[in-house]
Coordinates of C-alpha atoms in Angstrom, one line a residue:
M425 CA 23.3 34.6 6.9
A426 CA 19.8 36.1 6.4
A427 CA 16.8 33.7 6.6
S428 CA 14.5 33.5 3.7
E429 CA 11.5 32.8 5.9
P430 CA 10.5 33.3 9.7
L431 CA 12.4 30.8 11.8
G432 CA 10.9 28.5 14.4
D433 CA 12.1 26.9 17.7
H434 CA 14.1 24.5 15.9
D435 CA 14.7 26.1 12.5
V436 CA 18.1 26.8 10.8
P437 CA 18.8 29.7 8.4
A438 CA 18.3 29.3 4.9
L439 CA 20.5 30.8 2.2
N440 CA 19.0 34.2 1.0
L441 CA 18.7 34.2 -2.8
A442 CA 18.7 37.9 -2.7
G443 CA 22.4 37.4 -2.7
D444 CA 24.3 34.9 -4.9
P445 CA 24.9 31.5 -3.0
M446 CA 28.4 31.6 -4.7
T447 CA 29.1 35.0 -3.0
I448 CA 27.7 33.6 0.4
L449 CA 29.5 30.3 0.4
G450 CA 32.3 31.1 -2.0
S451 CA 34.8 28.3 -2.7
K452 CA 32.9 25.9 -0.3
I453 CA 30.4 25.2 -3.3
A454 CA 33.3 24.1 -5.5
E455 CA 34.8 22.0 -2.6
L456 CA 31.3 20.4 -2.3
A457 CA 31.2 19.6 -6.1
G458 CA 34.7 17.9 -5.9
K459 CA 33.5 15.5 -3.2
L460 CA 30.4 14.5 -5.1
R461 CA 30.2 11.8 -7.8
G462 CA 27.1 13.6 -8.8
S463 CA 27.0 17.3 -9.4
V464 CA 26.0 20.7 -7.8
V465 CA 23.4 22.9 -9.4
T466 CA 23.1 26.6 -8.6
P467 CA 21.0 29.6 -10.0
R468 CA 23.9 30.3 -12.3
S469 CA 23.9 26.6 -13.7
P470 CA 22.5 26.3 -17.3
G471 CA 20.2 23.4 -16.1
Y472 CA 18.9 25.1 -13.0
D473 CA 15.3 25.4 -14.1
D474 CA 15.0 21.8 -15.2
A475 CA 16.7 20.6 -11.9
R476 CA 14.3 22.6 -9.7
R477 CA 11.1 21.6 -11.7
V478 CA 8.4 19.4 -9.9
W479 CA 5.3 17.7 -10.9
N480 CA 3.0 20.3 -9.5
A481 CA 3.5 23.5 -12.0
M482 CA 1.5 25.7 -9.4
L483 CA 4.8 25.6 -7.3
D484 CA 7.7 27.6 -8.6
R485 CA 10.3 27.4 -6.0
R486 CA 14.0 28.7 -6.2
P487 CA 16.3 26.8 -4.0
A488 CA 19.9 28.0 -3.5
L489 CA 21.8 24.9 -4.1
I490 CA 20.9 21.5 -5.4
A491 CA 23.2 18.4 -4.8
R492 CA 22.3 15.7 -7.4
C493 CA 23.4 12.5 -5.4
T494 CA 24.2 9.1 -7.3
G495 CA 24.6 7.0 -4.1
T496 CA 24.8 6.7 -0.3
A497 CA 28.3 8.4 -0.3
D498 CA 27.1 11.4 -2.0
V499 CA 24.0 11.8 0.4
I500 CA 26.4 11.7 3.3
T501 CA 28.6 14.3 2.0
A502 CA 25.6 16.4 1.3
V503 CA 24.1 16.1 4.7
N504 CA 27.4 16.9 6.3
F505 CA 27.8 19.9 4.2
A506 CA 24.2 21.1 4.9
R507 CA 24.7 20.7 8.7
D508 CA 28.0 22.3 9.0
E509 CA 27.0 25.3 6.8
G510 CA 23.4 25.7 8.7
L511 CA 21.6 25.5 5.7
L512 CA 17.7 24.9 5.3
T513 CA 17.6 21.5 3.8
C514 CA 14.9 19.4 1.9
V515 CA 14.9 16.1 0.0
R516 CA 13.7 15.1 -3.5
S517 CA 13.2 11.7 -4.5
G518 CA 10.9 11.4 -7.6
G519 CA 9.8 15.0 -7.5
H520 CA 6.0 13.9 -7.4
S521 CA 5.3 16.0 -4.3
Q522 CA 1.8 17.3 -4.1
S523 CA 2.8 20.0 -1.7
G524 CA 6.1 20.8 -3.2
S525 CA 7.9 20.2 0.2
C526 CA 10.7 18.6 -1.7
M527 CA 11.7 22.0 -3.4
V528 CA 11.9 25.0 -1.1
D529 CA 13.0 28.7 -1.8
G530 CA 16.4 29.6 -0.5
A531 CA 17.1 25.9 0.5
F532 CA 19.7 23.2 -0.2
V533 CA 18.1 20.4 -2.0
V534 CA 19.5 16.9 -1.6
D535 CA 18.3 15.4 -4.8
L536 CA 17.8 11.7 -5.0
K537 CA 16.1 11.5 -8.5
G538 CA 19.2 10.0 -10.2
M539 CA 19.2 7.3 -7.6
R540 CA 16.9 4.9 -9.6
A541 CA 18.4 1.2 -9.2
V542 CA 16.1 -1.6 -8.6
R543 CA 17.0 -5.2 -8.0
V544 CA 14.6 -8.4 -7.6
D545 CA 15.4 -11.6 -6.0
P546 CA 12.5 -13.7 -7.5
A547 CA 13.2 -16.8 -5.4
A548 CA 12.9 -14.8 -2.1
R549 CA 10.3 -12.4 -3.5
V550 CA 12.3 -9.5 -2.2
V551 CA 12.9 -6.0 -4.0
W552 CA 15.6 -3.4 -3.3
A553 CA 15.1 -0.1 -4.8
Q554 CA 16.7 3.3 -4.4
P555 CA 14.7 6.3 -3.3
G556 CA 14.5 8.1 -6.8
A557 CA 13.1 4.9 -8.5
T558 CA 9.6 5.6 -9.9
L559 CA 6.9 3.0 -9.6
A560 CA 7.3 2.3 -13.2
D561 CA 10.9 1.6 -12.6
I562 CA 10.0 -1.1 -10.0
D563 CA 7.1 -2.7 -12.1
H564 CA 9.6 -3.1 -14.9
E565 CA 11.7 -5.2 -13.0
T566 CA 9.2 -7.2 -11.0
D567 CA 6.9 -7.8 -13.8
M568 CA 9.5 -10.0 -15.5
F569 CA 9.1 -12.4 -12.7
D570 CA 5.3 -12.0 -12.1
L571 CA 5.7 -10.2 -8.9
A572 CA 4.7 -6.5 -7.6
V573 CA 5.4 -4.5 -4.6
P574 CA 2.3 -2.8 -3.3
T575 CA 2.7 0.9 -4.1
G576 CA 0.5 3.7 -5.6
R577 CA -1.7 4.3 -8.6
V578 CA 0.4 6.3 -10.9
S579 CA 3.6 4.8 -12.2
A580 CA 5.4 8.1 -12.5
T581 CA 5.5 8.6 -8.7
G582 CA 8.7 8.2 -7.1
I583 CA 9.0 5.3 -4.2
G584 CA 10.9 7.5 -1.7
G585 CA 8.0 9.8 -0.7
L586 CA 5.3 7.5 -1.4
A587 CA 6.6 4.6 0.6
L588 CA 7.5 7.0 3.6
N589 CA 4.1 8.5 3.7
G590 CA 2.4 5.0 4.0
G591 CA 1.8 4.0 0.4
T592 CA -1.9 3.4 -0.7
G593 CA -2.7 1.7 -4.1
Y594 CA -4.2 -1.0 -6.2
L595 CA -2.6 -3.7 -4.2
G596 CA -3.4 -2.3 -0.8
R597 CA -6.5 -4.4 0.1
P598 CA -4.9 -7.7 -0.7
F599 CA -1.4 -7.0 0.4
G600 CA -1.4 -3.9 2.7
L601 CA 0.2 -0.6 2.4
T602 CA 3.6 -0.1 0.9
V603 CA 4.9 0.4 4.4
D604 CA 3.5 -2.8 5.6
N605 CA 5.7 -4.6 3.0
L606 CA 8.9 -2.8 4.1
R607 CA 11.5 -5.2 5.3
S608 CA 14.3 -2.6 6.0
A609 CA 15.6 0.9 5.0
D610 CA 19.2 2.3 4.7
V611 CA 19.2 5.7 6.4
V612 CA 21.6 8.6 6.4
L613 CA 20.9 10.6 9.7
A614 CA 21.2 14.2 10.3
D615 CA 24.5 13.9 12.0
G616 CA 25.8 12.1 8.7
S617 CA 25.9 8.5 10.3
F618 CA 24.6 5.7 8.3
V619 CA 22.3 3.1 9.9
R620 CA 19.9 0.4 8.9
A621 CA 16.6 0.4 10.1
S622 CA 14.5 -3.0 10.5
A623 CA 12.4 -4.9 13.0
D624 CA 15.8 -6.0 14.4
S625 CA 18.0 -3.0 14.0
N626 CA 16.9 0.5 15.2
P627 CA 13.3 -0.8 15.6
D628 CA 12.0 2.7 17.0
L629 CA 13.3 4.2 13.6
F630 CA 11.9 1.4 11.6
W631 CA 8.5 2.0 13.1
A632 CA 8.7 5.7 12.4
L633 CA 9.8 5.4 8.9
R634 CA 6.7 3.5 8.1
G635 CA 4.2 6.5 7.9
A636 CA 6.2 9.6 8.9
G637 CA 9.4 8.8 7.4
G638 CA 10.7 11.9 5.9
N639 CA 11.3 13.5 9.3
F640 CA 14.0 11.2 10.5
G641 CA 16.7 11.1 7.8
I642 CA 17.2 10.2 4.1
V643 CA 16.4 6.8 3.1
T644 CA 19.1 5.6 0.4
S645 CA 17.6 2.1 -0.2
F646 CA 14.5 0.4 0.5
E647 CA 14.0 -3.5 1.0
F648 CA 10.4 -4.7 0.1
D649 CA 8.5 -7.8 0.1
A650 CA 6.9 -8.8 -3.3
H651 CA 3.9 -10.8 -4.0
P652 CA 2.7 -13.0 -6.9
V653 CA 1.0 -10.6 -9.3
G654 CA 1.0 -11.0 -13.1
E655 CA -2.1 -10.8 -15.2
V656 CA -5.0 -8.9 -13.6
F657 CA -8.4 -7.9 -14.7
G658 CA -9.1 -4.3 -14.3
G659 CA -9.2 -1.0 -16.0
M660 CA -11.9 1.9 -16.3
V661 CA -15.5 1.8 -17.4
A662 CA -17.1 5.1 -18.0
F663 CA -20.8 6.1 -18.1
P664 CA -22.6 9.5 -18.7
R665 CA -22.0 12.1 -16.0
E666 CA -25.7 12.3 -15.2
A667 CA -25.5 8.6 -13.8
G668 CA -22.8 9.8 -11.3
K669 CA -25.0 9.6 -8.3
D670 CA -26.4 6.1 -9.2
L671 CA -22.9 4.9 -10.0
A672 CA -21.5 6.1 -6.6
K673 CA -24.2 4.1 -5.0
L674 CA -23.4 1.2 -6.9
F675 CA -19.6 1.4 -6.1
R676 CA -20.5 1.7 -2.4
N677 CA -22.7 -1.3 -2.7
T678 CA -20.1 -3.1 -4.4
M679 CA -17.3 -2.4 -2.0
R680 CA -19.4 -3.3 1.2
D681 CA -19.0 -7.2 0.5
A682 CA -16.1 -7.0 -1.9
P683 CA -13.2 -9.5 -1.5
D684 CA -10.0 -8.1 -0.4
N685 CA -8.3 -8.8 -3.9
L686 CA -10.7 -6.3 -5.5
D687 CA -9.7 -2.6 -5.5
L688 CA -12.4 -0.2 -6.8
S689 CA -12.4 3.6 -7.2
F690 CA -15.2 6.0 -8.2
A691 CA -14.7 9.2 -10.2
L692 CA -16.5 12.0 -11.9
I693 CA -14.1 13.0 -14.7
T694 CA -13.9 14.4 -18.1
L695 CA -12.7 11.9 -20.9
P696 CA -10.1 13.0 -23.4
D697 CA -12.6 13.6 -26.2
G698 CA -14.2 16.3 -23.7
T699 CA -17.3 13.9 -22.7
P700 CA -18.1 14.4 -19.0
A701 CA -18.4 11.1 -17.3
S702 CA -18.8 9.2 -14.2
A703 CA -16.3 6.1 -14.0
I704 CA -15.3 3.0 -12.1
V705 CA -11.6 2.1 -12.0
A706 CA -10.9 -1.6 -11.0
C707 CA -8.1 -3.9 -10.3
Y708 CA -8.8 -7.5 -9.4
C709 CA -5.6 -9.3 -8.2
G710 CA -6.5 -13.0 -8.8
P711 CA -7.4 -15.3 -11.6
P712 CA -8.5 -12.8 -14.5
E713 CA -11.6 -14.9 -15.3
E714 CA -12.9 -14.5 -11.6
G715 CA -12.3 -10.7 -11.8
E716 CA -14.2 -10.7 -15.1
A717 CA -17.2 -12.3 -13.7
L718 CA -17.1 -10.2 -10.5
L719 CA -17.0 -7.0 -12.5
R720 CA -19.6 -7.9 -15.1
P721 CA -22.5 -6.4 -13.1
V722 CA -20.6 -3.1 -13.0
R723 CA -19.8 -3.0 -16.8
E724 CA -23.3 -4.2 -17.8
W725 CA -25.1 -1.8 -15.4
R726 CA -26.0 0.5 -18.0
T727 CA -24.8 1.3 -21.6
P728 CA -21.1 2.7 -21.1
V729 CA -19.6 5.5 -22.9
A730 CA -16.1 3.8 -22.7
D731 CA -15.2 0.3 -21.5
L732 CA -11.6 -0.1 -21.2
M733 CA -11.5 -3.0 -18.8
G734 CA -9.8 -6.2 -19.5
R735 CA -7.0 -8.6 -18.9
M736 CA -3.6 -6.9 -18.7
R737 CA -0.3 -7.0 -16.8
F738 CA -0.4 -5.3 -13.5
R739 CA 2.0 -2.6 -14.7
G740 CA -0.7 -1.6 -17.3
I741 CA -3.1 -0.8 -14.5
Q742 CA -0.5 1.2 -12.6
A743 CA 0.2 3.2 -15.9
L744 CA -3.4 3.8 -16.6
F745 CA -3.4 7.7 -15.5
D746 CA 0.3 8.4 -16.5
D747 CA -0.9 10.8 -19.0
M748 CA -1.6 13.2 -16.2
G749 CA 1.8 14.0 -16.8
W750 CA 4.1 16.7 -15.4
S751 CA 4.0 20.5 -15.3
K752 CA 0.4 21.2 -14.8
P753 CA -0.9 23.2 -11.6
T754 CA -2.6 20.9 -9.3
Y755 CA -4.3 21.1 -5.9
W756 CA -5.9 18.3 -3.8
K757 CA -8.2 18.4 -0.7
S758 CA -8.8 15.0 0.9
S759 CA -10.4 13.4 3.7
M760 CA -11.1 9.7 5.1
A761 CA -14.4 8.0 6.0
Q762 CA -15.6 4.9 7.4
E763 CA -18.7 4.9 5.0
V764 CA -19.9 6.8 2.0
T765 CA -23.0 8.5 2.8
D766 CA -25.7 9.6 0.6
G767 CA -24.9 13.3 1.6
A768 CA -21.1 12.7 0.6
I769 CA -22.3 11.5 -2.8
D770 CA -24.6 14.6 -3.2
V771 CA -21.6 16.9 -2.5
L772 CA -19.3 15.2 -4.9
V773 CA -21.9 15.2 -7.8
A774 CA -22.8 18.9 -7.1
Q775 CA -19.3 19.9 -6.9
A776 CA -18.4 18.1 -10.2
E777 CA -20.7 20.3 -12.1
K778 CA -18.6 23.3 -10.8
M779 CA -15.3 22.0 -12.2
E780 CA -13.8 24.5 -14.6
S781 CA -11.1 22.3 -15.9
P782 CA -11.5 19.2 -17.9
M783 CA -8.5 17.7 -16.0
S784 CA -10.1 18.2 -12.5
M785 CA -12.1 15.3 -11.0
V786 CA -13.8 14.2 -7.8
L787 CA -12.8 10.8 -6.3
I788 CA -13.5 8.0 -3.9
E789 CA -10.8 5.6 -3.2
S790 CA -11.2 2.3 -1.3
N791 CA -9.0 1.2 1.4
G792 CA -9.8 -1.6 4.1
G793 CA -8.8 -5.2 3.6
A794 CA -5.2 -6.1 4.6
V795 CA -4.7 -2.4 5.5
A796 CA -7.4 -2.5 8.1
R797 CA -6.0 -5.7 9.9
V798 CA -2.9 -4.0 11.0
G799 CA -3.1 -2.2 14.3
E800 CA -3.1 1.8 14.4
T801 CA 0.1 1.9 16.5
A802 CA 1.9 -1.4 14.6
T803 CA 3.5 1.4 12.3
S804 CA 3.5 5.2 12.5
Y805 CA 0.7 5.2 9.8
P806 CA -2.4 5.2 12.0
N807 CA -5.4 5.8 9.7
R808 CA -6.3 2.2 9.0
S809 CA -9.9 1.9 10.0
A810 CA -11.1 4.4 7.5
R811 CA -12.3 2.5 4.3
Y812 CA -12.3 5.2 1.9
S813 CA -10.7 8.3 0.8
L814 CA -12.7 11.3 -0.6
A815 CA -10.9 14.0 -2.6
A816 CA -11.3 17.1 -4.8
C817 CA -8.5 17.2 -7.2
A818 CA -8.0 20.4 -9.2
R819 CA -5.8 20.3 -12.1
W820 CA -5.7 22.9 -14.9
E821 CA -3.6 24.1 -17.8
R822 CA -1.4 27.0 -16.6
S823 CA -0.3 28.7 -13.4
D824 CA -1.7 32.1 -13.1
P825 CA -2.6 33.8 -9.6
E826 CA -6.0 34.6 -10.4
V827 CA -6.8 31.2 -12.3
N828 CA -5.1 29.4 -9.4
A829 CA -7.3 30.9 -6.8
R830 CA -10.4 29.9 -8.5
H831 CA -9.4 26.2 -8.8
V832 CA -7.9 26.0 -5.2
G833 CA -11.0 27.8 -4.1
W834 CA -13.2 24.9 -5.7
A835 CA -11.3 22.2 -3.9
K836 CA -11.4 23.7 -0.7
E837 CA -15.1 24.5 -1.1
T838 CA -15.7 20.7 -1.7
H839 CA -13.5 19.8 1.3
E840 CA -15.7 21.9 3.5
L841 CA -19.0 20.9 2.3
L842 CA -17.8 17.2 2.9
R843 CA -16.8 17.8 6.6
P844 CA -20.3 16.6 8.0
H845 CA -19.8 13.4 6.0
V846 CA -16.1 12.4 6.7
Q847 CA -13.7 11.8 9.8
E848 CA -10.9 14.1 10.7
K849 CA -8.4 12.0 9.1
V850 CA -6.3 12.4 6.0
Y851 CA -3.6 10.7 4.1
L852 CA -0.2 12.2 4.4
G853 CA 0.5 12.2 0.8
F854 CA -2.7 14.2 0.0
L855 CA -1.7 17.3 2.2
S856 CA -1.2 20.6 0.4
D857 CA -1.0 23.8 2.4
D858 CA -2.7 22.2 5.5
G859 CA -1.5 23.7 8.9
D860 CA -0.3 21.7 12.0
S861 CA -3.8 20.5 13.1
R862 CA -4.0 18.6 9.7
L863 CA -0.7 17.0 10.4
R864 CA -2.1 15.7 13.8
D865 CA -5.1 14.1 11.9
A866 CA -2.5 12.5 9.5
Y867 CA -0.4 11.1 12.4
G868 CA -3.3 10.6 14.9
C869 CA -2.8 8.5 17.9
N870 CA 1.1 8.1 17.1
Y871 CA 2.0 11.9 17.2
E872 CA 3.6 11.7 20.7
R873 CA 5.6 8.7 20.1
L874 CA 6.8 10.2 16.7
E875 CA 7.8 13.4 18.7
E876 CA 10.1 11.3 20.9
I877 CA 11.7 9.7 18.0
K878 CA 12.3 12.8 16.3
T879 CA 13.8 14.1 19.3
K880 CA 16.3 11.2 19.5
Y881 CA 17.3 11.1 15.6
D882 CA 16.9 14.7 14.5
P883 CA 17.1 17.0 17.6
A884 CA 17.9 20.1 15.6
N885 CA 14.8 19.4 13.1
M886 CA 17.2 19.5 10.0
F887 CA 14.6 17.4 8.0
R888 CA 11.5 19.7 8.6
H889 CA 10.1 20.2 5.1
T890 CA 8.1 17.1 4.9
A891 CA 4.9 17.2 7.1
N892 CA 7.0 18.1 10.1
I893 CA 6.9 16.8 13.5
K894 CA 8.9 19.0 15.6
P895 CA 11.5 17.5 18.2
K896 CA 10.7 18.4 21.9
A897 CA 12.2 21.5 23.0

């Protein structure tokens, strides 16, 4: 079969969409469909365009086949088919991928989006979730029992990709990353075998899954610790854009001595009514009256243009930015830093004035707390000492090559201007079209051990379209 892209040392051929996959594989596709409880989607299928759609509308990928799986048996069947036929393979869970690595031209997609079941044991404070479940799916179940799993910041995100990348969010400072709360995972390996990964079973795989997980197999179920979280105090308070520099310094000063149960972010944004603004987003995970008192100096710092802070269920905080929605072109560039310098603030404020889209923003998120108290080699996620993530987030209305280039150029320019003020570290989930050197920044001191584990569990590099660690030759 012809390849749709250059082949590396460990790469396998991809279906060539210049030909019809039905012609190339013939009756084998029908045979696969007969074995699945789910369905097979091809470019001929009426639902093909919807099935290949991802969150980032800048990415218009055309896979050759999509296997919509309903459970572990379907995943095993799909993996065996892809391996036996020598197909380029990628995996989609929630489809919220920033880089679009879950949907690749000419590839066979193992689609887990339909696997969304969540189960809670409130007495043991344990949650089981399938990989296609969104954060909203998980929050819906856990909120009933005043519990929460530390996950991300946008509830439309799928748990599969987020958890395997590390998982940073509102509850990271009090309870750690998503991977720090992972108890076990069920995994289908490239040879079609099914294994359990935990501290007691395949511990090397369990270590690798917690921060580089998409490289080693397909997780069909996660088991997480949950924590007592019911009502919290938080939300967003916004001030005029011209207050941005001073607000960023207030954010920095507040976070220097902040308790672990306070998460703050700073952003330069445009409000829904078109007002340019500087904003603080907060989540205090503790008695709401304590959070209200702690955040009063921020809310009363100056006269706000909008104050959306208050007592709410945690799931309300998690859904605060869900209106960012699907099907908008998006491009992020992100770095990490131990401190937010005056120079970094100057860059972000200046670059915010160059944003062409009201959906774009510059952003500083806080880390630290429980995240930083885990050793850099305890899990495969290494970048724990960095207390902040700084990002340029471009998002605009429609995808067009010329328009895309302007917005992407703005984000890249911001990233370059920030270089003197940040570390060579990056959160895996924020990678876009970064090269191999940036992958080493993401995996840091754990890269060589990850290579060894990759060689053991996926020597043919079947799972290579997710911030790929190549096996040793």
